Coordinates of C-alpha atoms in Angstrom, one line a residue:
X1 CA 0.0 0.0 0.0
X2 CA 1.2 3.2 -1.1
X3 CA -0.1 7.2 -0.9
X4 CA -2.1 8.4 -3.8
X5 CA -1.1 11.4 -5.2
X6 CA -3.8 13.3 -7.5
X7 CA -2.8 16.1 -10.0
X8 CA -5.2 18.2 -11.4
X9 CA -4.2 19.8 -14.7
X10 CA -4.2 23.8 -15.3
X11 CA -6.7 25.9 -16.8
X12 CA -6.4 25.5 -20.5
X13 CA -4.7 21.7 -20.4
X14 CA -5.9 18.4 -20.7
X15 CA -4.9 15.1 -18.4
X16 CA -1.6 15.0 -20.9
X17 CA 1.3 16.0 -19.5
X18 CA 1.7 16.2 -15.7
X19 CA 2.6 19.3 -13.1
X20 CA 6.5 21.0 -12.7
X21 CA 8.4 23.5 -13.4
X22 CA 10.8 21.9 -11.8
X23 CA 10.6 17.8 -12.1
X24 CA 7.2 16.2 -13.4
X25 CA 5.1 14.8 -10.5
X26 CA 5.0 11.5 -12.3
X27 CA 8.2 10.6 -12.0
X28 CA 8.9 11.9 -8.3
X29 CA 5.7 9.6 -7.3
X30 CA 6.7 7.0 -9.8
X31 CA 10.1 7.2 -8.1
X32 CA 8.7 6.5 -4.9
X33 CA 6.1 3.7 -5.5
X34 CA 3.3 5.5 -5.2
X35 CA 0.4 5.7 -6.9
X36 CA -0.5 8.0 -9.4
X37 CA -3.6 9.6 -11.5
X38 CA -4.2 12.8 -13.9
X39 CA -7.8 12.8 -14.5
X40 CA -9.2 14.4 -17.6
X41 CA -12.5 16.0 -15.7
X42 CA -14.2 18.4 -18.2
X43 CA -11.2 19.1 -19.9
X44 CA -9.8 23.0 -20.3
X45 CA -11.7 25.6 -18.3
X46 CA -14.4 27.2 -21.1
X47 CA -17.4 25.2 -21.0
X48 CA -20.2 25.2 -18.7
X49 CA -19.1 22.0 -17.9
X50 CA -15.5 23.0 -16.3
X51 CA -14.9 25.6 -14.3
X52 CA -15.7 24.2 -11.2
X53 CA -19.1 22.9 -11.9
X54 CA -20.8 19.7 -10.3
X55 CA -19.3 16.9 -13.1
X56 CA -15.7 18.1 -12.1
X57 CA -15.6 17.8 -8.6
X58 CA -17.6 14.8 -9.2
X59 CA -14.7 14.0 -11.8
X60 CA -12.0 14.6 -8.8
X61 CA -13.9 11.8 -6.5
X62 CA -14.2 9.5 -9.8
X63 CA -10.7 9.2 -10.3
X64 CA -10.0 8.6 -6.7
X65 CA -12.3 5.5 -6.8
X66 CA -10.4 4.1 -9.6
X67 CA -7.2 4.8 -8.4
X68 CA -8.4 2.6 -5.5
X69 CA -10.2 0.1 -7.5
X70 CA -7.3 -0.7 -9.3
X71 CA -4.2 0.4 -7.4
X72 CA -3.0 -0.2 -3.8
X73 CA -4.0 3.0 -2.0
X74 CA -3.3 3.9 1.4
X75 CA -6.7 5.6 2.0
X76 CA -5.2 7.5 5.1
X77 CA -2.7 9.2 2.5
X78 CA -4.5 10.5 -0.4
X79 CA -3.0 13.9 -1.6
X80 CA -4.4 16.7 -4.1
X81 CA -1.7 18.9 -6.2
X82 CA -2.4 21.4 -8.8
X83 CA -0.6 24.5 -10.1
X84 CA -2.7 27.6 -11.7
X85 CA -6.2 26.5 -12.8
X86 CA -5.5 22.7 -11.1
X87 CA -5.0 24.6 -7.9
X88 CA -8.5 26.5 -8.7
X89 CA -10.2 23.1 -9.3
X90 CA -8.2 21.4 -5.5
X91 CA -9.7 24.4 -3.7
X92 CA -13.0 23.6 -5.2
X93 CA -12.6 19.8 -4.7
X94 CA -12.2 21.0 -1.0
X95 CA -15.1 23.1 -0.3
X96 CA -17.4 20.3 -1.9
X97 CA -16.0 18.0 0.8
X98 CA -16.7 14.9 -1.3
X99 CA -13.3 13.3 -0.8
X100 CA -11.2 12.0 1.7
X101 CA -8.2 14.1 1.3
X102 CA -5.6 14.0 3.5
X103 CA -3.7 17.2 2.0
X104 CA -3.7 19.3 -0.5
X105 CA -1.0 21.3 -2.2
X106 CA -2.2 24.5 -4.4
X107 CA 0.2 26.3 -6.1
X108 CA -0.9 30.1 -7.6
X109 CA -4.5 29.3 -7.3
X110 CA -7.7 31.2 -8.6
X111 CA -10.3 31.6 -5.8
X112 CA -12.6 34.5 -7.3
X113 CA -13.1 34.0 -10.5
X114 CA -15.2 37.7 -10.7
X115 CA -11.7 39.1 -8.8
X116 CA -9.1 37.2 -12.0
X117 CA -12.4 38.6 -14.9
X118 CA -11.6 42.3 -13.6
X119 CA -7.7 41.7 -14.9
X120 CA -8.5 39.8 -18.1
X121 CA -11.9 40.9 -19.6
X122 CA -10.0 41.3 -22.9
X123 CA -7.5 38.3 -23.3
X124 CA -8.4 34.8 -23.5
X125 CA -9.1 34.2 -19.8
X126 CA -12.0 36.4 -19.9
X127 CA -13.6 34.8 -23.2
X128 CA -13.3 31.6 -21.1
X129 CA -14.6 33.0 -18.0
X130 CA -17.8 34.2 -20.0
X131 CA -18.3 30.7 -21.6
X132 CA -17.7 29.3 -18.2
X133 CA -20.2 31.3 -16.8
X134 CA -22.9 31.3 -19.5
X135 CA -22.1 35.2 -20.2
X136 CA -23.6 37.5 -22.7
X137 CA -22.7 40.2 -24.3
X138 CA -23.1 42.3 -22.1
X139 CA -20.6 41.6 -19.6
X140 CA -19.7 39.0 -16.8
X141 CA -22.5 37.2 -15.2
X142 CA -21.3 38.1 -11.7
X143 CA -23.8 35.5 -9.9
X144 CA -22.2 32.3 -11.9
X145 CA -18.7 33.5 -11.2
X146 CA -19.0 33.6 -7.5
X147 CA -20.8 30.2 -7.6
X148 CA -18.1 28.9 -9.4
X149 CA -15.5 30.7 -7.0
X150 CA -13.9 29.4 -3.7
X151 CA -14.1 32.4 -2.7
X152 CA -17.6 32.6 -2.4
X153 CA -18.6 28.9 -1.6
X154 CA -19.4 27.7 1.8
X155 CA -16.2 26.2 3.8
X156 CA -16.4 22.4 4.5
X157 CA -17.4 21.6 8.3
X158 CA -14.1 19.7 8.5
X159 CA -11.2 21.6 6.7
X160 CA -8.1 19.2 5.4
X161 CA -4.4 20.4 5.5
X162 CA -3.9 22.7 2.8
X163 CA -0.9 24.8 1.8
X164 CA -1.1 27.4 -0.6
X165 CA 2.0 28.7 -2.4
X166 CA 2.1 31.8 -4.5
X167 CA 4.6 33.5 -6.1
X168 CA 4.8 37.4 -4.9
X169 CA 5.4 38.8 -8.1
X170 CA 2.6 36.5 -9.9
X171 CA 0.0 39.4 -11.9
X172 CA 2.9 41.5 -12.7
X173 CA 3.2 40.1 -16.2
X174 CA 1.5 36.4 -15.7
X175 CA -2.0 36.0 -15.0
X176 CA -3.0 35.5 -11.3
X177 CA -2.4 37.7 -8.4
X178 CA -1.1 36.1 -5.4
X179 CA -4.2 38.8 -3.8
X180 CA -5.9 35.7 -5.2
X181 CA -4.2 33.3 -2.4
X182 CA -4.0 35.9 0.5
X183 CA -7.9 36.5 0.2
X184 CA -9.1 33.0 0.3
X185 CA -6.3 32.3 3.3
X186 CA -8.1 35.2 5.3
X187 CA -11.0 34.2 5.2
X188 CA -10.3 30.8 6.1
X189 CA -8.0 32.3 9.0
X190 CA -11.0 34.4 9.6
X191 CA -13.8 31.9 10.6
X192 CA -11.0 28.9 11.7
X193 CA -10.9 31.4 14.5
X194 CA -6.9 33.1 13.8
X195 CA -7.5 36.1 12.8
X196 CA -4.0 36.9 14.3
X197 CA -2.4 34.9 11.4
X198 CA -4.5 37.0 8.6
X199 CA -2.4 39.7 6.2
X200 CA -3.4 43.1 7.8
X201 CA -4.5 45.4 5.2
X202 CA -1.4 47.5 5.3
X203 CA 1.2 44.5 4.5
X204 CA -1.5 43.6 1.7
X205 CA -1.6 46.9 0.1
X206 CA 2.6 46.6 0.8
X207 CA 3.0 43.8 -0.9
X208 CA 0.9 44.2 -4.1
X209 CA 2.4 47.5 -4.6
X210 CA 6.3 46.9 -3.6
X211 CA 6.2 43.0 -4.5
X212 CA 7.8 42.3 -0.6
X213 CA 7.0 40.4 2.5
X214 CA 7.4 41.1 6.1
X215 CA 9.1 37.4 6.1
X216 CA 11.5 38.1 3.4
X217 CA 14.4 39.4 5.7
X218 CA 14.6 35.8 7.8
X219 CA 16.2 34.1 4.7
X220 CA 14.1 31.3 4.0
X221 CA 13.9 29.2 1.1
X222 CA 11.9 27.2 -0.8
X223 CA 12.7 25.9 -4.1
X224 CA 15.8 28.0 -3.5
X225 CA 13.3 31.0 -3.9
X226 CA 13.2 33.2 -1.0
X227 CA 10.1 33.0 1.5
X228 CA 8.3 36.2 1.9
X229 CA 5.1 35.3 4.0
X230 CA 4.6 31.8 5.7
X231 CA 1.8 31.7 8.0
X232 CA -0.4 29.1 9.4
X233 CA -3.6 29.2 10.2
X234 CA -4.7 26.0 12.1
X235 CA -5.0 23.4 9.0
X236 CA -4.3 26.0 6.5
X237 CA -0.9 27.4 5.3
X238 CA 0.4 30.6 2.6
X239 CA 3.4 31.0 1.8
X240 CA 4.4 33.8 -0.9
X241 CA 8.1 33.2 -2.4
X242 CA 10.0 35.3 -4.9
X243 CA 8.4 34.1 -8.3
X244 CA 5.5 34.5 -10.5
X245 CA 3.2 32.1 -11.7
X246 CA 5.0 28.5 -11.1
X247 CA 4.7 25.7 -8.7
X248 CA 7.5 23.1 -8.0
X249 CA 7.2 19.3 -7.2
X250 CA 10.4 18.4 -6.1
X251 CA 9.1 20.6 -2.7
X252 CA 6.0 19.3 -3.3
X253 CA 6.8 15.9 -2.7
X254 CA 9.2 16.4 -0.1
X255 CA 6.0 17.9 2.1
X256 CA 3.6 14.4 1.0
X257 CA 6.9 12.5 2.2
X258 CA 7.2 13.8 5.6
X259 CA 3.8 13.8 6.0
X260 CA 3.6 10.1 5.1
X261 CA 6.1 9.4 7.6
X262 CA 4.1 10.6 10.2
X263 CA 1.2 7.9 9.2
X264 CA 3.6 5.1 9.1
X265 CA 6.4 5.9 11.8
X266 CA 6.3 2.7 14.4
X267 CA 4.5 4.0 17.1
X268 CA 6.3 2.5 20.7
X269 CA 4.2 0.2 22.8
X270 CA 2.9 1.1 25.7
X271 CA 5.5 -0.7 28.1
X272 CA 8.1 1.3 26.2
X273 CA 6.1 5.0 26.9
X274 CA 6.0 4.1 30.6
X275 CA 10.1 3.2 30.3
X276 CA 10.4 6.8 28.3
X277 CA 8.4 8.6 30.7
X278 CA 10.6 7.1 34.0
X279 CA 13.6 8.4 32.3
X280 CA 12.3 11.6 31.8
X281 CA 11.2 11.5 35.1
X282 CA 14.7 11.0 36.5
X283 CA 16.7 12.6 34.0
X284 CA 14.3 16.1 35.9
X285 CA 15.4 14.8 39.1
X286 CA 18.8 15.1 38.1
X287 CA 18.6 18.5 37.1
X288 CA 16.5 19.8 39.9
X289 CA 19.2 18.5 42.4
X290 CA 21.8 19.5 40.0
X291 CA 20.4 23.3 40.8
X292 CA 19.9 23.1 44.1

């Protein structure tokens, strides 16, 4: 029995291919033994069909039943990735709460679909927006986007582990701002009861505008790209990086892994948690009548 690791294609793609800009997911799961599936869904994101609509969240929990039909799941350890328009469909997988997900990964995600139509009304993201949407002529209609949005959809009484990763110069030149990531993370930090770990309004209006974090000065990495938010609020996780529109597996993976580990780490019997506990018990001693 092995993890299975899902991977939910970008906007415009198809279930050819896999997720990377670094190393293709396949082969770092393929690598490891674990299972693997790229589920076609509704196809790109400019039908009725896609964007978020029953049949692809429906899709999502389809190929999760066939992986485990014909594979050898560990249903404690299945995982969700997706990049761009695969991280838009994860979050939506989420909130429909239809799947046993242990963790999902998001990287540069959309979560309000009305919010990403305000920056691309003209290119080819809004034309698929509108045909999502059923759109006339006559602009976006607003009530389909938000029902189609994370943003905007009810949260999931239960909320998996989720990390979101966005690059902080994302929208600059590439298509989605990481305003997109910070908005759905407050609101999520909002009602999980941390408020304290949501991006105050100043730092917001900070970052968008000078493309820094308050985090970027404590030299983390990841992917070798310098972190410049990380925060955590209780299930949920952001962290902003210097980049633009990207996601990397190689990181990816190494998060699955150590989670994984935690599943399947021996845990001591009981007779040895009494020993441990009787030596930390006198190794206290020790020090207390060391001090004294």
């Amino acid at each position: 029995m092995a993890p299975l690791v899902v991977d939910l294609h970008q906007w415009g793609e198809t279930e050819a291919g896999s997720l990377g800009n670094d190393v293709r997911l396949d082969r770092l799961a393929s690598a490891r033994g674990w299972n693997y599936i790229r589920p076609a869904l509704a196809g790109p994101n400019n039908t009725p069909d896609a964007c978020c609509s029953p049949a692809v969240t429906d899709g999502v929990r389809a190929a999760v039943d066939y992986a485990i039909a014909h594979g050898h799941v560990d249903q404690r350890a299945i995982y969700v990735v997706g990049i761009s328009g695969g991280a838009y469909t994860a979050l939506c997988s989420l909130h429909a709460g239809n799947i046993p997900v242990r963790r999902y990964i998001a990287w540069v995600p959309i979560t309000d679909l009305e919010a990403w139509y305000d920056h691309h009304a003209f290119d080819h993201y809004g034309s698929d927006i509108r045909q999502c949407t059923g759109s006339g002529k006559g602009g976006l209609n607003v009530a389909e986007a938000r029902r189609r949005s994370p943003m905007f959809m009810p949260l999931p009484a239960h909320m998996p582990a989720i990390h979101l990763y966005h690059g902080i110069r994302d929208g600059m030149v590439t298509s989605v701002s990481p305003d997109q990531s910070v908005a759905w993370f407050n609101r999520v930090a909002l009602h999980s009861g941390h408020a304290n770990q949501m991006m105050s309004d100043a730092t917001r209006l900070d970052m968008l505008d000078r493309r820094i974090g308050p985090d970027q000065i404590a030299g983390r990495t990841v992917a070798g790209r310098r972190i410049h938010f990380d925060r955590q609020a209780g299930t949920t996780r952001l962290t902003l990086f210097e980049g633009d529109h990207e996601g990397f597996m190689v990181p990816t993976m190494a998060e699955l892994d150590a989670d994984y580990r935690t599943l399947v780490a021996p845990r001591p019997s009981p007779a040895a948690r009494v020993l441990d506990a009787a030596r930390d018990g006198a190794r206290q001693i020790r020090a207390a009548v060391h001090d004294l």
